[in-house]
């Protein structure tokens, strides 16, 4: 098979990725946060049997890949999966598929992660898929501090938080404390006279303690979404920088849009989002993101060419 580098790159951007043998492809199929209907999975399985080797692989970002597909079968697969509401893709220097944990169903989940992830998929993955960025941009939604999908190692990380408020005056110094038993990170303990003590440095705001005390010692102080920016998980790592405060889902949507616009305007081609944050300065970047000034230049930013550099950074 003869295929030019330009054709190979164009196919890869569509999620049609040539394998090491130089003759076959994998077809990467994206769905909102890895949730497929039974009919969609039936269609994917049928495509694997009919057009590939019958093998289907799962990816770490909740997409599926049909394996060992000959070149001539690529377009029939694309048509078949699109007919059941799926799309191929998930590659390139663009917003990548959104990853969300199973907080919608998990007993630890504080928010409906699947619904919020689906909203982000529709607002950023689909409409922004044609917007070229300096590098890939990954969004991760975590429903609690259990950290299952590691939000802080995404370019834009989101984690639900339930912040406790401890009223020490209400503490009855019970010998057996339900709050201490409930806390998974041992942030609570007894002092010498048996009074409950909270170590806020240990607290992860999981909310397990809220309502655990029969004397209403622990109530909810705040609830919202924690945001981190610039996480990297790859050849090198960078823990995402926390954005001060907690936010509603609507506020997070606005923050994501502004982060993408700043990245496109001020990032350098090949530069990861986290390295862009470091180069600009995290405090400066966050100040820009919390302001609405960048939105006034939205169309100008989307129409402009990207800044170029000599090589990519990890």
PDB file of C-alpha atoms in Angstrom:
ATOM      1  CA  UNK A   1       0.000   0.000   0.000  1.00  0.00           C
ATOM      2  CA  UNK A   2       1.281   3.439  -0.954  1.00  0.00           C
ATOM      3  CA  UNK A   3       0.228   6.273   1.313  1.00  0.00           C
ATOM      4  CA  UNK A   4       1.814   9.697   1.631  1.00  0.00           C
ATOM      5  CA  UNK A   5       2.871  11.157   5.007  1.00  0.00           C
ATOM      6  CA  UNK A   6       0.173  13.816   4.546  1.00  0.00           C
ATOM      7  CA  UNK A   7      -2.525  11.173   4.006  1.00  0.00           C
ATOM      8  CA  UNK A   8      -1.265   9.199   6.998  1.00  0.00           C
ATOM      9  CA  UNK A   9      -1.409  12.312   9.203  1.00  0.00           C
ATOM     10  CA  UNK A  10      -4.907  13.208   7.972  1.00  0.00           C
ATOM     11  CA  UNK A  11      -6.162   9.696   8.688  1.00  0.00           C
ATOM     12  CA  UNK A  12      -4.616   9.710  12.160  1.00  0.00           C
ATOM     13  CA  UNK A  13      -6.388  12.965  12.988  1.00  0.00           C
ATOM     14  CA  UNK A  14      -9.649  11.179  12.182  1.00  0.00           C
ATOM     15  CA  UNK A  15      -8.744   8.332  14.566  1.00  0.00           C
ATOM     16  CA  UNK A  16      -7.633   5.996  11.762  1.00  0.00           C
ATOM     17  CA  UNK A  17      -4.131   5.119  12.923  1.00  0.00           C
ATOM     18  CA  UNK A  18      -1.608   3.062  10.961  1.00  0.00           C
ATOM     19  CA  UNK A  19      -0.043   0.234  12.955  1.00  0.00           C
ATOM     20  CA  UNK A  20       3.609  -0.818  13.055  1.00  0.00           C
ATOM     21  CA  UNK A  21       3.299  -3.272  10.169  1.00  0.00           C
ATOM     22  CA  UNK A  22       2.599  -0.366   7.782  1.00  0.00           C
ATOM     23  CA  UNK A  23      -0.342  -2.239   6.270  1.00  0.00           C
ATOM     24  CA  UNK A  24      -3.180  -2.167   8.776  1.00  0.00           C
ATOM     25  CA  UNK A  25      -4.968   0.428  10.891  1.00  0.00           C
ATOM     26  CA  UNK A  26      -6.737   0.717  14.189  1.00  0.00           C
ATOM     27  CA  UNK A  27      -9.982   2.664  14.211  1.00  0.00           C
ATOM     28  CA  UNK A  28     -10.435   4.683  17.406  1.00  0.00           C
ATOM     29  CA  UNK A  29     -14.083   5.235  18.327  1.00  0.00           C
ATOM     30  CA  UNK A  30     -15.044   7.962  20.783  1.00  0.00           C
ATOM     31  CA  UNK A  31     -18.109   8.205  22.990  1.00  0.00           C
ATOM     32  CA  UNK A  32     -19.044  10.658  25.751  1.00  0.00           C
ATOM     33  CA  UNK A  33     -16.975   9.512  28.759  1.00  0.00           C
ATOM     34  CA  UNK A  34     -16.877   5.879  27.631  1.00  0.00           C
ATOM     35  CA  UNK A  35     -20.625   5.274  27.828  1.00  0.00           C
ATOM     36  CA  UNK A  36     -21.998   3.213  24.930  1.00  0.00           C
ATOM     37  CA  UNK A  37     -25.519   1.939  24.317  1.00  0.00           C
ATOM     38  CA  UNK A  38     -26.065  -1.736  23.618  1.00  0.00           C
ATOM     39  CA  UNK A  39     -26.847  -0.929  19.961  1.00  0.00           C
ATOM     40  CA  UNK A  40     -23.624   1.037  19.635  1.00  0.00           C
ATOM     41  CA  UNK A  41     -21.562  -1.808  21.074  1.00  0.00           C
ATOM     42  CA  UNK A  42     -23.335  -4.253  18.758  1.00  0.00           C
ATOM     43  CA  UNK A  43     -22.366  -2.042  15.809  1.00  0.00           C
ATOM     44  CA  UNK A  44     -18.737  -1.813  16.966  1.00  0.00           C
ATOM     45  CA  UNK A  45     -18.574  -5.604  17.396  1.00  0.00           C
ATOM     46  CA  UNK A  46     -20.095  -6.146  13.966  1.00  0.00           C
ATOM     47  CA  UNK A  47     -17.534  -3.796  12.410  1.00  0.00           C
ATOM     48  CA  UNK A  48     -14.697  -5.649  14.132  1.00  0.00           C
ATOM     49  CA  UNK A  49     -15.956  -8.974  12.767  1.00  0.00           C
ATOM     50  CA  UNK A  50     -16.715  -7.681   9.282  1.00  0.00           C
ATOM     51  CA  UNK A  51     -13.877  -5.242   8.654  1.00  0.00           C
ATOM     52  CA  UNK A  52     -11.090  -6.124  11.103  1.00  0.00           C
ATOM     53  CA  UNK A  53      -9.675  -9.170  12.892  1.00  0.00           C
ATOM     54  CA  UNK A  54     -12.510  -9.334  15.409  1.00  0.00           C
ATOM     55  CA  UNK A  55     -10.409  -7.754  18.147  1.00  0.00           C
ATOM     56  CA  UNK A  56     -11.462  -4.646  20.084  1.00  0.00           C
ATOM     57  CA  UNK A  57      -9.148  -2.830  22.509  1.00  0.00           C
ATOM     58  CA  UNK A  58      -9.973  -0.382  25.285  1.00  0.00           C
ATOM     59  CA  UNK A  59      -7.915   2.775  25.783  1.00  0.00           C
ATOM     60  CA  UNK A  60      -7.079   4.638  28.980  1.00  0.00           C
ATOM     61  CA  UNK A  61      -9.271   7.556  27.861  1.00  0.00           C
ATOM     62  CA  UNK A  62     -12.424   5.452  27.570  1.00  0.00           C
ATOM     63  CA  UNK A  63     -12.396   5.025  23.796  1.00  0.00           C
ATOM     64  CA  UNK A  64     -12.442   1.705  21.933  1.00  0.00           C
ATOM     65  CA  UNK A  65     -10.284   0.635  19.000  1.00  0.00           C
ATOM     66  CA  UNK A  66     -11.095  -1.853  16.267  1.00  0.00           C
ATOM     67  CA  UNK A  67      -7.880  -3.686  15.440  1.00  0.00           C
ATOM     68  CA  UNK A  68      -6.196  -4.905  12.228  1.00  0.00           C
ATOM     69  CA  UNK A  69      -8.288  -2.990   9.709  1.00  0.00           C
ATOM     70  CA  UNK A  70      -7.143  -2.894   6.045  1.00  0.00           C
ATOM     71  CA  UNK A  71      -7.068   0.525   4.356  1.00  0.00           C
ATOM     72  CA  UNK A  72     -10.028  -0.242   2.088  1.00  0.00           C
ATOM     73  CA  UNK A  73     -12.249  -0.948   5.123  1.00  0.00           C
ATOM     74  CA  UNK A  74     -11.683   2.360   6.903  1.00  0.00           C
ATOM     75  CA  UNK A  75     -14.491   4.368   5.335  1.00  0.00           C
ATOM     76  CA  UNK A  76     -17.113   1.599   5.722  1.00  0.00           C
ATOM     77  CA  UNK A  77     -16.331   1.459   9.471  1.00  0.00           C
ATOM     78  CA  UNK A  78     -16.571   5.242   9.818  1.00  0.00           C
ATOM     79  CA  UNK A  79     -19.954   5.223   8.099  1.00  0.00           C
ATOM     80  CA  UNK A  80     -21.214   2.323  10.224  1.00  0.00           C
ATOM     81  CA  UNK A  81     -20.287   3.854  13.580  1.00  0.00           C
ATOM     82  CA  UNK A  82     -21.553   7.290  12.611  1.00  0.00           C
ATOM     83  CA  UNK A  83     -24.903   5.682  11.753  1.00  0.00           C
ATOM     84  CA  UNK A  84     -25.319   4.753  15.449  1.00  0.00           C
ATOM     85  CA  UNK A  85     -24.267   8.162  16.787  1.00  0.00           C
ATOM     86  CA  UNK A  86     -20.571   7.540  17.361  1.00  0.00           C
ATOM     87  CA  UNK A  87     -17.531   9.361  16.012  1.00  0.00           C
ATOM     88  CA  UNK A  88     -13.939   8.377  15.293  1.00  0.00           C
ATOM     89  CA  UNK A  89     -11.052  10.564  16.403  1.00  0.00           C
ATOM     90  CA  UNK A  90      -9.383  11.284  19.729  1.00  0.00           C
ATOM     91  CA  UNK A  91      -5.954  12.226  18.362  1.00  0.00           C
ATOM     92  CA  UNK A  92      -4.061  15.368  17.424  1.00  0.00           C
ATOM     93  CA  UNK A  93      -3.322  18.782  18.923  1.00  0.00           C
ATOM     94  CA  UNK A  94      -6.922  19.451  19.862  1.00  0.00           C
ATOM     95  CA  UNK A  95      -9.283  18.969  22.800  1.00  0.00           C
ATOM     96  CA  UNK A  96      -9.204  15.230  23.473  1.00  0.00           C
ATOM     97  CA  UNK A  97     -12.097  12.995  24.604  1.00  0.00           C
ATOM     98  CA  UNK A  98     -13.305  13.868  28.094  1.00  0.00           C
ATOM     99  CA  UNK A  99     -12.603  11.330  30.845  1.00  0.00           C
ATOM    100  CA  UNK A 100     -14.996  11.112  33.794  1.00  0.00           C
ATOM    101  CA  UNK A 101     -15.033   8.626  36.651  1.00  0.00           C
ATOM    102  CA  UNK A 102     -18.118   6.579  37.524  1.00  0.00           C
ATOM    103  CA  UNK A 103     -19.185   9.003  40.249  1.00  0.00           C
ATOM    104  CA  UNK A 104     -22.740   8.981  38.892  1.00  0.00           C
ATOM    105  CA  UNK A 105     -23.110   5.453  40.279  1.00  0.00           C
ATOM    106  CA  UNK A 106     -20.234   5.053  42.741  1.00  0.00           C
ATOM    107  CA  UNK A 107     -21.134   5.296  46.447  1.00  0.00           C
ATOM    108  CA  UNK A 108     -18.322   7.824  46.890  1.00  0.00           C
ATOM    109  CA  UNK A 109     -19.431  10.129  44.057  1.00  0.00           C
ATOM    110  CA  UNK A 110     -20.441  13.651  45.036  1.00  0.00           C
ATOM    111  CA  UNK A 111     -21.705  14.742  41.596  1.00  0.00           C
ATOM    112  CA  UNK A 112     -23.197  13.215  38.459  1.00  0.00           C
ATOM    113  CA  UNK A 113     -19.860  12.879  36.695  1.00  0.00           C
ATOM    114  CA  UNK A 114     -21.279  11.173  33.608  1.00  0.00           C
ATOM    115  CA  UNK A 115     -23.816  13.927  32.961  1.00  0.00           C
ATOM    116  CA  UNK A 116     -21.242  16.666  33.478  1.00  0.00           C
ATOM    117  CA  UNK A 117     -18.679  14.823  31.373  1.00  0.00           C
ATOM    118  CA  UNK A 118     -21.257  14.446  28.604  1.00  0.00           C
ATOM    119  CA  UNK A 119     -21.901  18.196  28.759  1.00  0.00           C
ATOM    120  CA  UNK A 120     -18.183  18.927  28.429  1.00  0.00           C
ATOM    121  CA  UNK A 121     -17.926  16.439  25.546  1.00  0.00           C
ATOM    122  CA  UNK A 122     -20.688  18.268  23.683  1.00  0.00           C
ATOM    123  CA  UNK A 123     -19.395  21.763  24.504  1.00  0.00           C
ATOM    124  CA  UNK A 124     -15.666  21.221  23.954  1.00  0.00           C
ATOM    125  CA  UNK A 125     -14.738  17.942  22.264  1.00  0.00           C
ATOM    126  CA  UNK A 126     -17.243  18.137  19.417  1.00  0.00           C
ATOM    127  CA  UNK A 127     -17.274  21.885  18.593  1.00  0.00           C
ATOM    128  CA  UNK A 128     -13.565  22.422  19.336  1.00  0.00           C
ATOM    129  CA  UNK A 129     -12.337  19.341  17.472  1.00  0.00           C
ATOM    130  CA  UNK A 130     -11.496  21.500  14.472  1.00  0.00           C
ATOM    131  CA  UNK A 131      -9.609  24.087  16.556  1.00  0.00           C
ATOM    132  CA  UNK A 132      -5.900  23.370  16.419  1.00  0.00           C
ATOM    133  CA  UNK A 133      -4.043  23.938  19.691  1.00  0.00           C
ATOM    134  CA  UNK A 134      -0.313  24.004  20.478  1.00  0.00           C
ATOM    135  CA  UNK A 135      -0.630  20.426  21.794  1.00  0.00           C
ATOM    136  CA  UNK A 136      -3.328  18.063  23.034  1.00  0.00           C
ATOM    137  CA  UNK A 137      -5.687  19.274  25.772  1.00  0.00           C
ATOM    138  CA  UNK A 138      -7.167  16.701  28.143  1.00  0.00           C
ATOM    139  CA  UNK A 139     -10.059  17.236  30.557  1.00  0.00           C
ATOM    140  CA  UNK A 140     -10.657  14.923  33.520  1.00  0.00           C
ATOM    141  CA  UNK A 141     -13.696  14.888  35.843  1.00  0.00           C
ATOM    142  CA  UNK A 142     -13.426  13.241  39.263  1.00  0.00           C
ATOM    143  CA  UNK A 143     -16.477  12.786  41.467  1.00  0.00           C
ATOM    144  CA  UNK A 144     -14.606  12.703  44.780  1.00  0.00           C
ATOM    145  CA  UNK A 145     -11.075  12.899  46.247  1.00  0.00           C
ATOM    146  CA  UNK A 146     -10.497   9.150  45.710  1.00  0.00           C
ATOM    147  CA  UNK A 147      -8.602  10.338  42.631  1.00  0.00           C
ATOM    148  CA  UNK A 148      -9.523   7.361  40.434  1.00  0.00           C
ATOM    149  CA  UNK A 149      -8.960   9.192  37.141  1.00  0.00           C
ATOM    150  CA  UNK A 150      -6.184  11.426  38.535  1.00  0.00           C
ATOM    151  CA  UNK A 151      -7.687  14.849  37.659  1.00  0.00           C
ATOM    152  CA  UNK A 152      -4.541  16.704  38.746  1.00  0.00           C
ATOM    153  CA  UNK A 153      -2.571  15.007  35.950  1.00  0.00           C
ATOM    154  CA  UNK A 154      -4.948  16.258  33.253  1.00  0.00           C
ATOM    155  CA  UNK A 155      -4.459  19.559  31.457  1.00  0.00           C
ATOM    156  CA  UNK A 156      -7.697  20.679  33.095  1.00  0.00           C
ATOM    157  CA  UNK A 157      -8.669  18.681  36.167  1.00  0.00           C
ATOM    158  CA  UNK A 158     -11.984  18.801  38.019  1.00  0.00           C
ATOM    159  CA  UNK A 159     -12.723  17.218  41.404  1.00  0.00           C
ATOM    160  CA  UNK A 160     -15.907  17.432  43.467  1.00  0.00           C
ATOM    161  CA  UNK A 161     -15.495  18.662  47.027  1.00  0.00           C
ATOM    162  CA  UNK A 162     -17.701  18.683  50.128  1.00  0.00           C
ATOM    163  CA  UNK A 163     -15.989  20.886  52.703  1.00  0.00           C
ATOM    164  CA  UNK A 164     -16.795  20.155  56.369  1.00  0.00           C
ATOM    165  CA  UNK A 165     -17.334  22.750  59.069  1.00  0.00           C
ATOM    166  CA  UNK A 166     -16.445  21.605  62.586  1.00  0.00           C
ATOM    167  CA  UNK A 167     -18.198  23.181  65.559  1.00  0.00           C
ATOM    168  CA  UNK A 168     -15.929  22.267  68.455  1.00  0.00           C
ATOM    169  CA  UNK A 169     -18.372  23.685  71.024  1.00  0.00           C
ATOM    170  CA  UNK A 170     -20.888  21.009  70.030  1.00  0.00           C
ATOM    171  CA  UNK A 171     -18.475  18.129  70.619  1.00  0.00           C
ATOM    172  CA  UNK A 172     -19.536  15.865  73.517  1.00  0.00           C
ATOM    173  CA  UNK A 173     -16.139  14.089  73.624  1.00  0.00           C
ATOM    174  CA  UNK A 174     -17.714  10.696  72.995  1.00  0.00           C
ATOM    175  CA  UNK A 175     -15.323   7.834  73.674  1.00  0.00           C
ATOM    176  CA  UNK A 176     -16.417   6.146  70.467  1.00  0.00           C
ATOM    177  CA  UNK A 177     -16.560   8.845  67.776  1.00  0.00           C
ATOM    178  CA  UNK A 178     -18.507   8.201  64.577  1.00  0.00           C
ATOM    179  CA  UNK A 179     -16.659  11.039  62.838  1.00  0.00           C
ATOM    180  CA  UNK A 180     -13.255   9.469  63.508  1.00  0.00           C
ATOM    181  CA  UNK A 181     -14.582   6.123  62.279  1.00  0.00           C
ATOM    182  CA  UNK A 182     -15.949   7.672  59.063  1.00  0.00           C
ATOM    183  CA  UNK A 183     -12.860   9.686  58.055  1.00  0.00           C
ATOM    184  CA  UNK A 184     -10.810   7.635  55.548  1.00  0.00           C
ATOM    185  CA  UNK A 185      -7.683   9.805  55.856  1.00  0.00           C
ATOM    186  CA  UNK A 186      -7.590  10.074  59.662  1.00  0.00           C
ATOM    187  CA  UNK A 187      -7.965  13.849  59.627  1.00  0.00           C
ATOM    188  CA  UNK A 188      -9.860  13.687  62.939  1.00  0.00           C
ATOM    189  CA  UNK A 189      -8.500  12.593  66.305  1.00  0.00           C
ATOM    190  CA  UNK A 190      -9.104  13.100  70.035  1.00  0.00           C
ATOM    191  CA  UNK A 191      -7.043  15.524  72.063  1.00  0.00           C
ATOM    192  CA  UNK A 192      -6.023  14.824  75.671  1.00  0.00           C
ATOM    193  CA  UNK A 193      -9.447  15.660  77.103  1.00  0.00           C
ATOM    194  CA  UNK A 194     -11.302  13.626  74.458  1.00  0.00           C
ATOM    195  CA  UNK A 195     -12.455  16.557  72.345  1.00  0.00           C
ATOM    196  CA  UNK A 196     -12.503  16.041  68.568  1.00  0.00           C
ATOM    197  CA  UNK A 197      -9.679  17.732  66.647  1.00  0.00           C
ATOM    198  CA  UNK A 198      -9.576  18.327  62.885  1.00  0.00           C
ATOM    199  CA  UNK A 199      -6.264  18.435  61.019  1.00  0.00           C
ATOM    200  CA  UNK A 200      -7.221  20.531  57.983  1.00  0.00           C
ATOM    201  CA  UNK A 201      -3.931  19.680  56.253  1.00  0.00           C
ATOM    202  CA  UNK A 202      -5.010  16.036  56.083  1.00  0.00           C
ATOM    203  CA  UNK A 203      -8.637  16.691  55.111  1.00  0.00           C
ATOM    204  CA  UNK A 204      -9.429  15.970  51.436  1.00  0.00           C
ATOM    205  CA  UNK A 205     -13.026  17.291  51.557  1.00  0.00           C
ATOM    206  CA  UNK A 206     -14.579  13.929  50.733  1.00  0.00           C
ATOM    207  CA  UNK A 207     -17.607  14.778  52.912  1.00  0.00           C
ATOM    208  CA  UNK A 208     -17.768  11.393  54.669  1.00  0.00           C
ATOM    209  CA  UNK A 209     -17.787  13.119  58.053  1.00  0.00           C
ATOM    210  CA  UNK A 210     -20.678  15.466  57.267  1.00  0.00           C
ATOM    211  CA  UNK A 211     -23.718  14.332  59.208  1.00  0.00           C
ATOM    212  CA  UNK A 212     -21.856  11.486  60.918  1.00  0.00           C
ATOM    213  CA  UNK A 213     -22.030  13.070  64.382  1.00  0.00           C
ATOM    214  CA  UNK A 214     -25.281  12.623  66.318  1.00  0.00           C
ATOM    215  CA  UNK A 215     -24.764  16.047  67.890  1.00  0.00           C
ATOM    216  CA  UNK A 216     -24.331  17.894  64.560  1.00  0.00           C
ATOM    217  CA  UNK A 217     -20.684  18.652  65.253  1.00  0.00           C
ATOM    218  CA  UNK A 218     -19.839  18.362  61.531  1.00  0.00           C
ATOM    219  CA  UNK A 219     -21.949  20.138  58.927  1.00  0.00           C
ATOM    220  CA  UNK A 220     -21.326  21.109  55.311  1.00  0.00           C
ATOM    221  CA  UNK A 221     -19.461  24.380  54.969  1.00  0.00           C
ATOM    222  CA  UNK A 222     -19.158  24.492  51.186  1.00  0.00           C
ATOM    223  CA  UNK A 223     -19.754  22.332  48.128  1.00  0.00           C
ATOM    224  CA  UNK A 224     -18.345  22.724  44.641  1.00  0.00           C
ATOM    225  CA  UNK A 225     -15.737  21.745  42.106  1.00  0.00           C
ATOM    226  CA  UNK A 226     -12.009  22.076  42.639  1.00  0.00           C
ATOM    227  CA  UNK A 227     -10.039  22.979  39.506  1.00  0.00           C
ATOM    228  CA  UNK A 228      -6.400  22.260  38.669  1.00  0.00           C
ATOM    229  CA  UNK A 229      -4.597  23.350  35.510  1.00  0.00           C
ATOM    230  CA  UNK A 230      -1.499  22.163  33.689  1.00  0.00           C
ATOM    231  CA  UNK A 231      -1.223  18.565  34.813  1.00  0.00           C
ATOM    232  CA  UNK A 232       1.042  16.310  32.739  1.00  0.00           C
ATOM    233  CA  UNK A 233       1.302  12.521  32.839  1.00  0.00           C
ATOM    234  CA  UNK A 234       3.831  11.185  30.359  1.00  0.00           C
ATOM    235  CA  UNK A 235       7.599  11.097  29.841  1.00  0.00           C
ATOM    236  CA  UNK A 236       7.724  13.830  32.446  1.00  0.00           C
ATOM    237  CA  UNK A 237       5.111  14.682  35.041  1.00  0.00           C
ATOM    238  CA  UNK A 238       3.640  17.878  36.406  1.00  0.00           C
ATOM    239  CA  UNK A 239       0.975  18.030  39.109  1.00  0.00           C
ATOM    240  CA  UNK A 240      -1.757  20.476  38.160  1.00  0.00           C
ATOM    241  CA  UNK A 241      -1.732  23.904  39.805  1.00  0.00           C
ATOM    242  CA  UNK A 242      -4.852  24.466  41.956  1.00  0.00           C
ATOM    243  CA  UNK A 243      -7.085  27.388  41.025  1.00  0.00           C
ATOM    244  CA  UNK A 244      -8.207  29.040  44.300  1.00  0.00           C
ATOM    245  CA  UNK A 245     -11.827  28.523  45.298  1.00  0.00           C
ATOM    246  CA  UNK A 246     -14.636  26.121  44.464  1.00  0.00           C
ATOM    247  CA  UNK A 247     -16.842  26.473  41.396  1.00  0.00           C
ATOM    248  CA  UNK A 248     -20.225  25.475  40.012  1.00  0.00           C
ATOM    249  CA  UNK A 249     -20.503  23.413  36.841  1.00  0.00           C
ATOM    250  CA  UNK A 250     -21.466  26.525  34.837  1.00  0.00           C
ATOM    251  CA  UNK A 251     -18.444  28.378  36.178  1.00  0.00           C
ATOM    252  CA  UNK A 252     -16.138  25.476  35.309  1.00  0.00           C
ATOM    253  CA  UNK A 253     -17.433  25.464  31.733  1.00  0.00           C
ATOM    254  CA  UNK A 254     -16.452  29.130  31.412  1.00  0.00           C
ATOM    255  CA  UNK A 255     -13.028  28.459  32.950  1.00  0.00           C
ATOM    256  CA  UNK A 256     -12.345  25.664  30.459  1.00  0.00           C
ATOM    257  CA  UNK A 257     -13.225  27.882  27.506  1.00  0.00           C
ATOM    258  CA  UNK A 258     -10.976  30.670  28.774  1.00  0.00           C
ATOM    259  CA  UNK A 259      -8.113  28.243  29.457  1.00  0.00           C
ATOM    260  CA  UNK A 260      -8.335  26.925  25.895  1.00  0.00           C
ATOM    261  CA  UNK A 261      -8.395  30.437  24.430  1.00  0.00           C
ATOM    262  CA  UNK A 262      -5.374  31.569  26.490  1.00  0.00           C
ATOM    263  CA  UNK A 263      -3.512  28.410  25.475  1.00  0.00           C
ATOM    264  CA  UNK A 264      -4.257  28.963  21.803  1.00  0.00           C
ATOM    265  CA  UNK A 265      -3.332  32.641  21.947  1.00  0.00           C
ATOM    266  CA  UNK A 266      -0.201  32.429  24.086  1.00  0.00           C
ATOM    267  CA  UNK A 267       0.994  28.841  23.707  1.00  0.00           C
ATOM    268  CA  UNK A 268       3.759  27.796  21.332  1.00  0.00           C
ATOM    269  CA  UNK A 269       3.270  24.984  18.828  1.00  0.00           C
ATOM    270  CA  UNK A 270       4.490  21.738  20.397  1.00  0.00           C
ATOM    271  CA  UNK A 271       4.283  23.090  23.946  1.00  0.00           C
ATOM    272  CA  UNK A 272       2.195  21.150  26.457  1.00  0.00           C
ATOM    273  CA  UNK A 273      -0.422  23.145  28.341  1.00  0.00           C
ATOM    274  CA  UNK A 274       1.396  22.702  31.660  1.00  0.00           C
ATOM    275  CA  UNK A 275       4.657  24.017  30.195  1.00  0.00           C
ATOM    276  CA  UNK A 276       2.729  26.997  28.821  1.00  0.00           C
ATOM    277  CA  UNK A 277       1.367  27.664  32.310  1.00  0.00           C
ATOM    278  CA  UNK A 278       4.910  27.502  33.732  1.00  0.00           C
ATOM    279  CA  UNK A 279       6.354  29.778  31.043  1.00  0.00           C
ATOM    280  CA  UNK A 280       3.626  32.401  31.429  1.00  0.00           C
ATOM    281  CA  UNK A 281       3.549  31.957  35.191  1.00  0.00           C
ATOM    282  CA  UNK A 282       0.793  30.063  36.994  1.00  0.00           C
ATOM    283  CA  UNK A 283      -0.408  33.123  38.912  1.00  0.00           C
ATOM    284  CA  UNK A 284      -0.547  35.203  35.725  1.00  0.00           C
ATOM    285  CA  UNK A 285      -2.359  32.435  33.845  1.00  0.00           C
ATOM    286  CA  UNK A 286      -4.937  32.009  36.607  1.00  0.00           C
ATOM    287  CA  UNK A 287      -5.551  35.768  36.780  1.00  0.00           C
ATOM    288  CA  UNK A 288      -6.234  35.804  33.041  1.00  0.00           C
ATOM    289  CA  UNK A 289      -8.508  32.784  33.382  1.00  0.00           C
ATOM    290  CA  UNK A 290     -10.544  34.348  36.171  1.00  0.00           C
ATOM    291  CA  UNK A 291     -11.032  37.495  34.095  1.00  0.00           C
ATOM    292  CA  UNK A 292     -13.434  37.720  31.152  1.00  0.00           C
ATOM    293  CA  UNK A 293     -11.070  39.822  29.040  1.00  0.00           C
ATOM    294  CA  UNK A 294      -9.969  36.829  26.939  1.00  0.00           C
ATOM    295  CA  UNK A 295     -13.569  36.224  25.804  1.00  0.00           C
ATOM    296  CA  UNK A 296     -13.643  39.607  24.086  1.00  0.00           C
ATOM    297  CA  UNK A 297     -10.918  38.336  21.730  1.00  0.00           C
ATOM    298  CA  UNK A 298     -12.438  34.890  21.192  1.00  0.00           C
ATOM    299  CA  UNK A 299     -13.044  35.039  17.450  1.00  0.00           C
ATOM    300  CA  UNK A 300      -9.768  36.831  16.824  1.00  0.00           C
ATOM    301  CA  UNK A 301      -7.921  34.097  18.736  1.00  0.00           C
ATOM    302  CA  UNK A 302      -9.691  31.295  16.900  1.00  0.00           C
ATOM    303  CA  UNK A 303      -8.911  32.887  13.522  1.00  0.00           C
ATOM    304  CA  UNK A 304      -5.224  33.607  14.274  1.00  0.00           C
ATOM    305  CA  UNK A 305      -2.269  31.378  13.406  1.00  0.00           C
ATOM    306  CA  UNK A 306      -0.407  29.548  16.163  1.00  0.00           C
ATOM    307  CA  UNK A 307       3.029  30.624  17.328  1.00  0.00           C
ATOM    308  CA  UNK A 308       5.771  28.323  16.017  1.00  0.00           C
ATOM    309  CA  UNK A 309       8.856  26.833  17.670  1.00  0.00           C
ATOM    310  CA  UNK A 310      11.604  24.469  16.639  1.00  0.00           C
ATOM    311  CA  UNK A 311      10.386  21.334  18.384  1.00  0.00           C
ATOM    312  CA  UNK A 312       7.791  19.789  20.647  1.00  0.00           C
ATOM    313  CA  UNK A 313       8.108  19.535  24.417  1.00  0.00           C
ATOM    314  CA  UNK A 314       6.766  16.688  26.534  1.00  0.00           C
TER     315      UNK A 314
END
